[in-house]
CSV table of C-alpha atoms in Angstrom, one decimal:
chain,number,residue,atom,x,y,z
A,845,UNK,CA,61.2,-68.6,-25.6
A,846,UNK,CA,61.5,-69.1,-29.3
A,847,UNK,CA,65.0,-67.7,-29.2
A,848,UNK,CA,66.2,-71.0,-27.7
A,849,UNK,CA,63.5,-73.5,-28.7
A,850,UNK,CA,61.7,-74.4,-31.9
A,851,UNK,CA,58.8,-76.0,-30.1
A,852,UNK,CA,56.9,-75.2,-26.9
A,853,UNK,CA,54.4,-77.4,-25.2
A,854,UNK,CA,51.8,-76.1,-22.7
A,855,UNK,CA,49.6,-78.5,-20.7
A,856,UNK,CA,47.1,-76.6,-18.5
A,857,UNK,CA,44.0,-77.4,-16.4
A,858,UNK,CA,41.7,-74.9,-14.6
A,859,UNK,CA,39.6,-76.2,-11.8
A,860,UNK,CA,37.4,-79.1,-12.9
A,861,UNK,CA,37.7,-78.2,-16.6
A,862,UNK,CA,39.3,-80.6,-19.0
A,863,UNK,CA,43.0,-80.5,-19.6
A,864,UNK,CA,44.1,-78.4,-22.6
A,865,UNK,CA,47.2,-79.2,-24.7
A,866,UNK,CA,48.8,-76.3,-26.7
A,867,UNK,CA,51.9,-76.7,-28.9
A,868,UNK,CA,53.5,-73.8,-30.6
A,869,UNK,CA,56.3,-73.8,-33.3
A,870,UNK,CA,58.9,-71.1,-34.1
A,871,UNK,CA,57.5,-70.7,-37.6
A,872,UNK,CA,54.2,-69.4,-36.2
A,873,UNK,CA,52.2,-72.6,-36.3
A,874,UNK,CA,50.3,-73.9,-33.3
A,875,UNK,CA,48.1,-76.8,-32.3
A,876,UNK,CA,45.4,-77.1,-29.7
A,877,UNK,CA,43.9,-80.4,-28.6
A,878,UNK,CA,43.1,-82.7,-25.7
A,879,UNK,CA,45.0,-85.5,-24.0
A,880,UNK,CA,45.4,-87.3,-20.7
A,881,UNK,CA,43.8,-85.4,-17.8
A,882,UNK,CA,46.2,-83.7,-15.4
A,883,UNK,CA,45.9,-85.0,-11.9
A,884,UNK,CA,45.5,-81.5,-10.4
A,885,UNK,CA,44.9,-77.9,-11.6
A,886,UNK,CA,47.9,-76.1,-12.9
A,887,UNK,CA,50.1,-75.5,-15.9
A,888,UNK,CA,53.3,-77.2,-17.2
A,889,UNK,CA,55.3,-75.5,-19.9
A,890,UNK,CA,57.9,-77.6,-21.8
A,891,UNK,CA,60.6,-76.1,-24.0
A,892,UNK,CA,62.3,-78.3,-26.5
A,893,UNK,CA,65.7,-76.9,-27.0
A,894,UNK,CA,66.9,-75.9,-30.4
A,895,UNK,CA,70.1,-77.7,-31.5
A,896,UNK,CA,73.1,-75.7,-30.2
A,897,UNK,CA,71.0,-73.9,-27.5
A,898,UNK,CA,70.8,-76.7,-24.9
A,899,UNK,CA,73.0,-74.8,-22.5
A,900,UNK,CA,70.3,-72.2,-22.0
A,901,UNK,CA,68.0,-74.9,-20.5
A,902,UNK,CA,70.5,-76.5,-18.2
A,903,UNK,CA,69.5,-76.4,-14.5
A,904,UNK,CA,72.3,-74.1,-13.5
A,905,UNK,CA,71.5,-71.6,-16.2
A,906,UNK,CA,67.8,-71.7,-15.4
A,907,UNK,CA,68.5,-71.1,-11.7
A,908,UNK,CA,70.7,-68.2,-12.6
A,909,UNK,CA,68.1,-66.6,-14.8
A,910,UNK,CA,65.2,-67.3,-12.4
A,911,UNK,CA,67.2,-65.7,-9.6
A,912,UNK,CA,68.0,-62.7,-11.8
A,913,UNK,CA,64.5,-61.9,-13.0
A,914,UNK,CA,62.4,-63.3,-10.2
A,915,UNK,CA,64.3,-63.2,-6.9
A,916,UNK,CA,62.1,-60.3,-5.5
A,917,UNK,CA,58.8,-62.0,-6.3
A,918,UNK,CA,56.5,-62.3,-3.2
A,919,UNK,CA,55.8,-66.0,-3.9
A,920,UNK,CA,58.1,-69.0,-3.6
A,921,UNK,CA,59.8,-69.9,-6.9
A,922,UNK,CA,61.8,-73.1,-7.0
A,923,UNK,CA,64.0,-74.6,-9.7
A,924,UNK,CA,64.5,-78.3,-8.9
A,925,UNK,CA,65.5,-78.3,-5.3
A,926,UNK,CA,66.7,-74.7,-5.3
A,927,UNK,CA,64.5,-71.8,-4.0
A,928,UNK,CA,65.4,-68.6,-5.9
A,929,UNK,CA,63.1,-66.2,-4.0
A,930,UNK,CA,63.0,-65.0,-0.4
A,931,UNK,CA,64.7,-62.5,1.9
A,932,UNK,CA,64.0,-58.7,2.1
A,933,UNK,CA,64.2,-56.3,-0.8
A,934,UNK,CA,67.2,-53.9,-0.7
A,935,UNK,CA,64.9,-51.0,0.3
A,936,UNK,CA,63.1,-52.9,3.1
A,937,UNK,CA,64.2,-53.0,6.7
A,938,UNK,CA,67.0,-55.6,7.0
A,939,UNK,CA,68.1,-55.2,3.4
A,940,UNK,CA,71.9,-55.1,3.1
A,941,UNK,CA,72.0,-51.9,1.0
A,942,UNK,CA,75.8,-51.3,0.8
A,943,UNK,CA,76.5,-55.0,-0.1
A,944,UNK,CA,73.7,-54.9,-2.6
A,945,UNK,CA,75.2,-51.9,-4.3
A,946,UNK,CA,78.6,-53.4,-4.3
A,947,UNK,CA,77.4,-56.7,-5.9
A,948,UNK,CA,74.9,-55.2,-8.4
A,949,UNK,CA,76.5,-51.8,-9.4
A,950,UNK,CA,80.1,-52.5,-8.5
A,951,UNK,CA,80.9,-49.6,-6.2
A,952,UNK,CA,80.6,-48.6,-2.5
A,953,UNK,CA,78.1,-45.7,-2.5
A,954,UNK,CA,78.9,-42.3,-1.2
A,955,UNK,CA,75.4,-42.3,0.3
A,956,UNK,CA,72.1,-44.1,0.0
A,957,UNK,CA,68.8,-42.3,-0.6
A,958,UNK,CA,65.4,-43.8,-0.1
A,959,UNK,CA,62.9,-43.3,-2.9
A,960,UNK,CA,59.1,-43.3,-2.7
A,961,UNK,CA,56.6,-42.2,-5.3
A,962,UNK,CA,53.1,-43.4,-4.3
A,963,UNK,CA,51.5,-42.4,-7.6
A,964,UNK,CA,53.6,-44.9,-9.4
A,965,UNK,CA,53.6,-47.5,-6.7
A,966,UNK,CA,57.4,-47.0,-6.6
A,967,UNK,CA,59.8,-47.8,-3.8
A,968,UNK,CA,63.5,-48.1,-4.1
A,969,UNK,CA,67.0,-46.7,-3.4
A,970,UNK,CA,69.4,-44.3,-5.1
A,971,UNK,CA,73.1,-45.0,-4.7
A,972,UNK,CA,75.3,-41.9,-5.0
A,973,UNK,CA,78.5,-42.6,-7.0
A,974,UNK,CA,81.7,-42.1,-5.0
A,975,UNK,CA,83.6,-40.9,-8.1
A,976,UNK,CA,82.9,-38.3,-10.8
A,977,UNK,CA,80.5,-39.4,-13.6
A,978,UNK,CA,80.3,-38.1,-17.1
A,979,UNK,CA,77.0,-36.4,-17.9
A,980,UNK,CA,77.2,-38.1,-21.3
A,981,UNK,CA,77.6,-41.6,-19.8
A,982,UNK,CA,74.7,-43.9,-19.8
A,983,UNK,CA,73.1,-43.9,-16.4
A,984,UNK,CA,71.5,-47.4,-16.2
A,985,UNK,CA,69.1,-48.2,-13.4
A,986,UNK,CA,67.8,-51.6,-12.2
A,987,UNK,CA,64.0,-51.5,-12.6
A,988,UNK,CA,61.4,-54.0,-11.4
A,989,UNK,CA,57.8,-54.0,-12.3
A,990,UNK,CA,55.6,-55.8,-9.7
A,991,UNK,CA,58.7,-57.3,-8.3
A,992,UNK,CA,59.8,-58.9,-11.7
A,993,UNK,CA,63.0,-57.5,-13.2
A,994,UNK,CA,62.3,-55.4,-16.3
A,995,UNK,CA,65.8,-54.0,-17.1
A,996,UNK,CA,69.3,-53.9,-15.5
A,997,UNK,CA,70.2,-50.7,-17.4
A,998,UNK,CA,67.0,-48.7,-17.7
A,999,UNK,CA,67.4,-45.1,-18.8
A,1000,UNK,CA,65.1,-42.1,-18.3
A,1001,UNK,CA,64.2,-42.8,-14.7
A,1002,UNK,CA,66.0,-39.8,-13.2
A,1003,UNK,CA,66.3,-36.2,-14.6
A,1004,UNK,CA,69.4,-35.7,-16.8
A,1005,UNK,CA,71.2,-33.7,-14.1
A,1006,UNK,CA,71.1,-36.6,-11.7
A,1007,UNK,CA,73.8,-38.6,-13.4
A,1008,UNK,CA,75.6,-39.0,-10.1
A,1009,UNK,CA,73.1,-41.7,-8.9
A,1010,UNK,CA,72.2,-45.3,-9.8
A,1011,UNK,CA,68.8,-46.6,-8.7
A,1012,UNK,CA,67.1,-49.9,-7.9
A,1013,UNK,CA,63.3,-49.5,-7.8
A,1014,UNK,CA,60.1,-51.5,-8.0
A,1015,UNK,CA,56.9,-50.0,-9.4
A,1016,UNK,CA,53.4,-51.3,-9.8
A,1017,UNK,CA,51.9,-48.6,-12.0
A,1018,UNK,CA,54.7,-47.8,-14.5
A,1019,UNK,CA,54.3,-49.4,-17.9
A,1020,UNK,CA,56.9,-51.4,-19.9
A,1021,UNK,CA,57.6,-51.0,-23.6
A,1022,UNK,CA,56.2,-53.7,-25.9
A,1023,UNK,CA,59.6,-55.4,-25.9
A,1024,UNK,CA,59.6,-55.3,-22.1
A,1025,UNK,CA,63.2,-54.0,-22.1
A,1026,UNK,CA,62.6,-50.4,-20.9
A,1027,UNK,CA,60.0,-48.1,-19.3
A,1028,UNK,CA,57.3,-46.7,-21.6
A,1029,UNK,CA,57.5,-42.9,-21.8
A,1030,UNK,CA,54.2,-41.4,-20.7
A,1031,UNK,CA,52.9,-38.7,-18.4
A,1032,UNK,CA,53.2,-41.0,-15.3
A,1033,UNK,CA,56.9,-41.7,-16.0
A,1034,UNK,CA,57.4,-38.0,-16.5
A,1035,UNK,CA,55.8,-37.2,-13.1
A,1036,UNK,CA,57.8,-40.0,-11.5
A,1037,UNK,CA,61.0,-38.6,-12.9
A,1038,UNK,CA,60.2,-35.2,-11.5
A,1039,UNK,CA,59.3,-36.6,-8.1
A,1040,UNK,CA,62.5,-38.6,-7.9
A,1041,UNK,CA,64.5,-35.5,-8.9
A,1042,UNK,CA,62.8,-33.6,-6.1
A,1043,UNK,CA,63.8,-36.2,-3.6
A,1044,UNK,CA,67.4,-36.1,-4.7
A,1045,UNK,CA,67.3,-32.3,-4.5
A,1046,UNK,CA,65.8,-32.6,-1.0
A,1047,UNK,CA,68.6,-34.9,0.1
A,1048,UNK,CA,71.2,-32.3,-1.1
A,1049,UNK,CA,69.5,-29.5,0.8
A,1050,UNK,CA,69.4,-31.5,4.0
A,1051,UNK,CA,73.0,-32.6,3.5
A,1052,UNK,CA,74.0,-28.9,3.3
A,1053,UNK,CA,72.2,-28.1,6.5
A,1054,UNK,CA,73.2,-31.1,8.5
A,1055,UNK,CA,76.7,-32.0,7.3
A,1056,UNK,CA,78.5,-29.1,5.6
A,1057,UNK,CA,81.7,-31.1,5.3
A,1058,UNK,CA,80.0,-33.8,3.4
A,1059,UNK,CA,78.3,-31.5,1.0
A,1060,UNK,CA,81.7,-30.0,0.2
A,1061,UNK,CA,83.0,-33.5,-0.5
A,1062,UNK,CA,80.0,-34.2,-2.7
A,1063,UNK,CA,80.4,-31.1,-4.7
A,1064,UNK,CA,84.0,-31.8,-5.3
A,1065,UNK,CA,82.9,-35.1,-6.9
A,1066,UNK,CA,79.6,-34.2,-8.6
A,1067,UNK,CA,79.5,-30.4,-9.1
A,1068,UNK,CA,78.4,-30.6,-12.7
A,1069,UNK,CA,75.1,-32.2,-11.9
A,1070,UNK,CA,74.4,-29.7,-9.1
A,1071,UNK,CA,75.4,-26.8,-11.2
A,1072,UNK,CA,73.1,-28.0,-14.0
A,1073,UNK,CA,70.2,-28.1,-11.5
A,1074,UNK,CA,71.2,-24.7,-10.1
A,1075,UNK,CA,70.5,-23.1,-13.5
A,1076,UNK,CA,66.8,-23.1,-12.7
A,1077,UNK,CA,66.6,-24.0,-9.0
A,1078,UNK,CA,67.1,-21.2,-6.4
A,1079,UNK,CA,68.0,-23.5,-3.5
A,1080,UNK,CA,70.6,-25.3,-5.5
A,1081,UNK,CA,72.0,-21.9,-6.6
A,1082,UNK,CA,72.3,-20.9,-3.0
A,1083,UNK,CA,74.1,-24.2,-2.3
A,1084,UNK,CA,76.6,-23.6,-5.1
A,1085,UNK,CA,77.2,-20.0,-4.1
A,1086,UNK,CA,77.8,-21.1,-0.5
A,1087,UNK,CA,79.9,-24.2,-1.0
A,1088,UNK,CA,81.4,-24.5,-4.5
A,1089,UNK,CA,84.8,-22.8,-4.7
A,1090,UNK,CA,85.3,-21.3,-8.2
A,1091,UNK,CA,88.7,-20.4,-9.8
A,1092,UNK,CA,89.7,-16.8,-9.4
A,1093,UNK,CA,92.9,-14.9,-9.8
A,1094,UNK,CA,93.0,-14.6,-6.0
A,1095,UNK,CA,92.8,-18.3,-5.4
A,1096,UNK,CA,89.7,-20.6,-5.2
A,1097,UNK,CA,86.8,-18.9,-3.5
A,1098,UNK,CA,83.0,-19.5,-3.3
A,1099,UNK,CA,80.8,-16.8,-4.8
A,1100,UNK,CA,79.7,-15.9,-1.3
A,1101,UNK,CA,83.2,-15.4,0.0
A,1102,UNK,CA,84.2,-13.5,-3.1
A,1103,UNK,CA,81.3,-11.1,-2.7
A,1104,UNK,CA,82.2,-10.5,1.0
A,1105,UNK,CA,85.8,-9.7,0.1
A,1106,UNK,CA,85.5,-7.7,-3.1
A,1107,UNK,CA,81.8,-6.6,-3.2
A,1108,UNK,CA,81.5,-6.8,-7.0
A,1109,UNK,CA,81.8,-10.2,-8.8
A,1110,UNK,CA,83.8,-9.4,-11.9
A,1111,UNK,CA,84.2,-12.4,-14.2
A,1112,UNK,CA,85.6,-13.5,-17.5
A,1113,UNK,CA,83.2,-15.6,-19.6
A,1114,UNK,CA,85.8,-17.8,-21.3
A,1115,UNK,CA,88.8,-19.7,-20.0
A,1116,UNK,CA,91.1,-18.1,-22.6
A,1117,UNK,CA,90.0,-14.6,-21.6
A,1118,UNK,CA,90.7,-15.5,-17.9
A,1119,UNK,CA,94.2,-16.7,-18.8
A,1120,UNK,CA,94.9,-13.6,-20.7
A,1121,UNK,CA,93.8,-11.2,-18.0
A,1122,UNK,CA,94.2,-13.0,-14.6
A,1123,UNK,CA,97.8,-12.1,-13.7
A,1124,UNK,CA,97.6,-8.5,-15.0
A,1125,UNK,CA,94.3,-7.9,-13.2
A,1126,UNK,CA,95.7,-9.3,-10.0
A,1127,UNK,CA,98.7,-6.9,-10.3
A,1128,UNK,CA,96.1,-4.1,-10.4
A,1129,UNK,CA,94.4,-5.5,-7.3
A,1130,UNK,CA,91.4,-6.4,-9.5
A,1131,UNK,CA,89.8,-9.7,-8.4
A,1132,UNK,CA,88.3,-11.7,-11.3
A,1133,UNK,CA,86.3,-15.0,-11.4
A,1134,UNK,CA,86.9,-17.5,-14.1
A,1135,UNK,CA,83.5,-18.1,-15.6
A,1136,UNK,CA,84.8,-20.3,-18.4
A,1137,UNK,CA,83.9,-23.6,-16.9
A,1138,UNK,CA,80.7,-25.4,-17.6
A,1139,UNK,CA,77.6,-23.5,-16.4
A,1140,UNK,CA,79.7,-21.0,-14.3
A,1141,UNK,CA,79.0,-17.8,-16.3
A,1142,UNK,CA,75.2,-18.6,-16.4
A,1143,UNK,CA,75.3,-19.2,-12.6
A,1144,UNK,CA,77.1,-15.9,-11.9
A,1145,UNK,CA,74.8,-13.9,-14.1
A,1146,UNK,CA,71.8,-15.5,-12.3
A,1147,UNK,CA,73.0,-14.4,-8.8
A,1148,UNK,CA,71.4,-10.9,-8.8
A,1149,UNK,CA,68.0,-12.4,-9.6
A,1150,UNK,CA,68.4,-14.6,-6.5
A,1151,UNK,CA,69.9,-11.9,-4.2
A,1152,UNK,CA,69.9,-8.2,-5.0
A,1153,UNK,CA,73.1,-7.8,-2.9
A,1154,UNK,CA,75.0,-9.5,-5.6
A,1155,UNK,CA,76.6,-7.1,-8.0
A,1156,UNK,CA,78.1,-8.8,-11.1
A,1157,UNK,CA,80.2,-7.3,-13.9
A,1158,UNK,CA,81.6,-9.0,-16.9
A,1159,UNK,CA,85.2,-7.8,-17.4
A,1160,UNK,CA,86.0,-6.5,-20.8
A,1161,UNK,CA,89.7,-6.7,-21.7
A,1162,UNK,CA,89.7,-3.0,-22.6
A,1163,UNK,CA,88.6,-2.2,-19.1
A,1164,UNK,CA,92.1,-3.0,-17.8
A,1165,UNK,CA,93.6,-0.1,-19.7
A,1166,UNK,CA,91.6,2.3,-17.5
A,1167,UNK,CA,93.6,1.1,-14.5
A,1168,UNK,CA,97.0,1.5,-16.2
A,1169,UNK,CA,99.0,4.7,-15.6
A,1170,UNK,CA,99.6,7.3,-18.3
A,1171,UNK,CA,103.2,8.5,-18.9
A,1172,UNK,CA,104.1,12.0,-17.9
A,1173,UNK,CA,104.8,14.5,-20.6
A,1174,UNK,CA,108.6,14.0,-20.5
A,1175,UNK,CA,108.4,10.3,-20.6
A,1176,UNK,CA,105.9,10.4,-23.5
A,1177,UNK,CA,108.1,12.8,-25.5
A,1178,UNK,CA,111.1,10.5,-25.0
A,1179,UNK,CA,109.2,7.4,-26.1
A,1180,UNK,CA,107.5,9.1,-29.1
A,1181,UNK,CA,110.0,7.8,-31.7
A,1182,UNK,CA,109.7,4.3,-30.4
A,1183,UNK,CA,105.9,4.5,-30.3
A,1184,UNK,CA,105.8,5.7,-33.9
A,1185,UNK,CA,108.1,3.0,-35.1
A,1186,UNK,CA,106.1,0.3,-33.2
A,1187,UNK,CA,102.8,1.6,-34.7
A,1188,UNK,CA,104.3,1.4,-38.3
A,1189,UNK,CA,105.4,-2.1,-37.6
A,1190,UNK,CA,102.0,-3.3,-36.5
A,1191,UNK,CA,99.7,-1.2,-38.8
A,1192,UNK,CA,99.5,-4.0,-41.4
A,1193,UNK,CA,98.2,-6.3,-38.7
A,1194,UNK,CA,95.4,-3.9,-37.6
A,1195,UNK,CA,96.8,-3.5,-34.1
A,1196,UNK,CA,97.0,-0.2,-32.2
A,1197,UNK,CA,100.1,0.4,-30.0
A,1198,UNK,CA,99.6,2.1,-26.6
A,1199,UNK,CA,102.2,3.2,-24.1
A,1200,UNK,CA,101.2,2.7,-20.4
A,1201,UNK,CA,102.9,2.0,-17.1
A,1202,UNK,CA,101.5,-1.0,-15.2
A,1203,UNK,CA,102.3,-4.0,-13.0
A,1204,UNK,CA,103.8,-6.6,-13.2
A,1205,UNK,CA,107.0,-4.9,-14.3
A,1206,UNK,CA,108.2,-8.2,-15.7
A,1207,UNK,CA,105.5,-8.1,-18.4
A,1208,UNK,CA,106.8,-6.1,-21.4
A,1209,UNK,CA,103.6,-6.0,-23.4
A,1210,UNK,CA,100.0,-7.1,-23.2
A,1211,UNK,CA,97.7,-7.8,-26.1
A,1212,UNK,CA,94.1,-6.7,-25.5
A,1213,UNK,CA,91.0,-7.2,-27.7
A,1214,UNK,CA,87.5,-6.2,-26.6
A,1215,UNK,CA,84.4,-8.3,-27.3
A,1216,UNK,CA,83.3,-6.0,-30.1
A,1217,UNK,CA,86.7,-6.3,-31.9
A,1218,UNK,CA,86.6,-10.0,-31.5
A,1219,UNK,CA,83.1,-10.2,-33.0
A,1220,UNK,CA,84.1,-8.0,-35.9
A,1221,UNK,CA,87.2,-10.1,-36.6
A,1222,UNK,CA,85.2,-13.4,-36.6
A,1223,UNK,CA,82.6,-11.7,-38.8
A,1224,UNK,CA,85.2,-10.6,-41.4
A,1225,UNK,CA,86.9,-14.1,-41.4
A,1226,UNK,CA,83.5,-15.8,-41.9
A,1227,UNK,CA,82.6,-13.3,-44.7
A,1228,UNK,CA,85.8,-14.0,-46.5
A,1229,UNK,CA,85.0,-17.8,-46.5
A,1230,UNK,CA,81.3,-17.4,-47.4
A,1231,UNK,CA,79.8,-17.3,-50.9
A,1232,UNK,CA,78.7,-14.0,-52.4
A,1233,UNK,CA,75.1,-14.1,-51.2
A,1234,UNK,CA,76.0,-14.8,-47.6
A,1235,UNK,CA,78.9,-12.4,-47.7
A,1236,UNK,CA,76.4,-9.6,-48.5
A,1237,UNK,CA,74.2,-10.6,-45.6
A,1238,UNK,CA,77.2,-10.7,-43.1
A,1239,UNK,CA,78.5,-7.4,-44.4
A,1240,UNK,CA,75.4,-5.7,-43.0
A,1241,UNK,CA,76.5,-6.6,-39.5
A,1242,UNK,CA,80.0,-5.0,-39.8
A,1243,UNK,CA,80.6,-1.9,-37.8
A,1244,UNK,CA,81.7,1.2,-39.6
A,1245,UNK,CA,83.8,2.2,-36.6
A,1246,UNK,CA,86.7,-0.1,-36.6
A,1247,UNK,CA,87.7,-1.2,-33.0
A,1248,UNK,CA,91.2,-2.4,-33.2
A,1249,UNK,CA,93.1,-4.8,-30.9
A,1250,UNK,CA,95.7,-3.1,-28.7
A,1251,UNK,CA,99.3,-3.9,-27.9
A,1252,UNK,CA,99.8,-2.2,-24.5
A,1253,UNK,CA,103.5,-1.6,-24.1
A,1254,UNK,CA,104.7,-1.5,-20.4
A,1255,UNK,CA,107.0,1.5,-19.9
A,1256,UNK,CA,108.1,0.1,-16.5
A,1257,UNK,CA,109.7,-2.9,-18.1
A,1258,UNK,CA,113.5,-2.5,-18.4
A,1259,UNK,CA,113.6,-4.3,-21.8
A,1260,UNK,CA,111.1,-1.9,-23.3
A,1261,UNK,CA,113.2,1.1,-22.2
A,1262,UNK,CA,116.4,-0.5,-23.7
A,1263,UNK,CA,114.6,-1.2,-27.0
A,1264,UNK,CA,113.4,2.4,-27.1
A,1265,UNK,CA,117.0,3.6,-27.0
A,1266,UNK,CA,118.0,1.6,-30.1
A,1267,UNK,CA,119.1,3.6,-33.2
A,1268,UNK,CA,118.6,0.8,-35.8
A,1269,UNK,CA,115.0,1.0,-37.2
A,1270,UNK,CA,115.0,-2.6,-38.4
A,1271,UNK,CA,116.0,-3.9,-35.0
A,1272,UNK,CA,113.2,-1.9,-33.4
A,1273,UNK,CA,110.8,-3.3,-35.9
A,1274,UNK,CA,111.8,-6.9,-35.3
A,1275,UNK,CA,111.7,-6.4,-31.5
A,1276,UNK,CA,108.2,-4.9,-31.7
A,1277,UNK,CA,107.1,-7.9,-33.8
A,1278,UNK,CA,108.6,-10.2,-31.3
A,1279,UNK,CA,106.8,-8.5,-28.4
A,1280,UNK,CA,103.6,-8.7,-30.4
A,1281,UNK,CA,104.0,-12.5,-31.0
A,1282,UNK,CA,105.0,-13.1,-27.3
A,1283,UNK,CA,101.9,-11.2,-26.1
A,1284,UNK,CA,99.7,-13.3,-28.3
A,1285,UNK,CA,101.2,-16.5,-27.0
A,1286,UNK,CA,101.1,-15.5,-23.4
A,1287,UNK,CA,97.5,-14.5,-23.7
A,1288,UNK,CA,96.5,-17.8,-25.4
A,1289,UNK,CA,95.2,-15.8,-28.4
A,1290,UNK,CA,94.6,-17.7,-31.6
A,1291,UNK,CA,97.3,-17.1,-34.2
A,1292,UNK,CA,96.3,-16.2,-37.8
A,1293,UNK,CA,98.7,-17.2,-40.6
A,1294,UNK,CA,99.9,-13.6,-40.7
A,1295,UNK,CA,100.7,-13.7,-37.0
A,1296,UNK,CA,102.6,-17.0,-37.3
A,1297,UNK,CA,104.6,-15.6,-40.3
A,1298,UNK,CA,105.5,-12.4,-38.3
A,1299,UNK,CA,106.5,-14.4,-35.2
A,1300,UNK,CA,108.8,-16.6,-37.3
A,1301,UNK,CA,110.3,-13.6,-39.2
A,1302,UNK,CA,111.0,-11.6,-36.0
A,1303,UNK,CA,112.6,-14.6,-34.3
A,1304,UNK,CA,114.9,-15.4,-37.2
A,1305,UNK,CA,115.7,-11.7,-37.8
A,1306,UNK,CA,116.7,-11.1,-34.2
A,1307,UNK,CA,118.7,-14.4,-34.2
A,1308,UNK,CA,120.5,-13.3,-37.3
A,1309,UNK,CA,121.4,-10.0,-35.7
A,1310,UNK,CA,122.6,-11.6,-32.6
A,1311,UNK,CA,124.9,-14.0,-34.6
A,1312,UNK,CA,126.1,-11.2,-36.8
A,1313,UNK,CA,126.9,-9.0,-33.8
A,1314,UNK,CA,128.8,-11.9,-32.2
A,1315,UNK,CA,130.9,-12.4,-35.3
């Protein structure tokens, strides 16, 4: 009250007791005394508006605030001639739930879920958002305590994974903070949060059983929240496996459908790795799931613990080479000069050249680096940037056996065969460098400064030869 008034007067009488007058001031002073007797028991509070704050005490503003904070009170509240209470609460029979959500939260809900936690004396509704919500966005809920509004944007009422819902609730046992702007974090609030999460989870399970089409729509909107819950909830994991289509190199498939078609769930753990291998793996009839999106790898790896029939295998890039065809002895002999020249060109980059025959025939070369080689490369780069003390510590983790990245050259590609017949060693070197750079770019691999310089040199060198030949 002292935000808008410098002086507050209270006149109160209880039963047949004498009337008490209390006056408080914004500087902390107060006075208590007697005065004329009130005609009947009761209390009158008078706020004397501070200069410039008169608008806050106008009748229209008081009606607005009284309706906002006290409209659900079970007693009649009247401002002047205006009654600001009455009518059912949103969660009671007869409450207009959809219209309430539209007016208060500003959206038409995908669904409405009834909430009830007897331990906290809580009743209310959860409105499911019809559009995707960011997990990082503030999920504000409208909270009443004993039918008086506590906060319009209270946080911490639902578990973090339930960011797809907005709630309106009333509780009789939960406690407010000292400022009465939020809920006090205690064991009862924690139990209430868990109970509300269980009720939202139960709604999802029932939705999957009773309305498969709607659960598919819901997952398309709010899959992140469900996948976060599925990390530690078996029923939610089953729901995700059955209904959420993941990206694969054979099209979008649920884990359940993928297992039925291909038996083993092979997956890439990063988006870049999937982009590097998807097309080539598909050409070898090898189905691969993209586990690079949020939570997907963790969910895939959790499947065998849920169902032993699920077999999962993380695809290592080097595994693909076992599916490529070796050249016969005549082909290998004919390609030997080219292979030697290519290896000399890429030795300084720490890359091993391999000759294989594989699909698709349109792909001239494929750059592959297994997880161990990637780890060792990151380790070396970090050691080079670290100080002497840390460099010594990191050196202990370096492997003595150097696993090098591989440039797998496709013998079936017509361009490769033509390059192999060239007689000019410099042109072959530039061509191999160009193939190396293109393979890095197609595979979305990070480019080191040496790679960028090589790509630039090969492009300009080949361009120079093309212009010189034309002249």
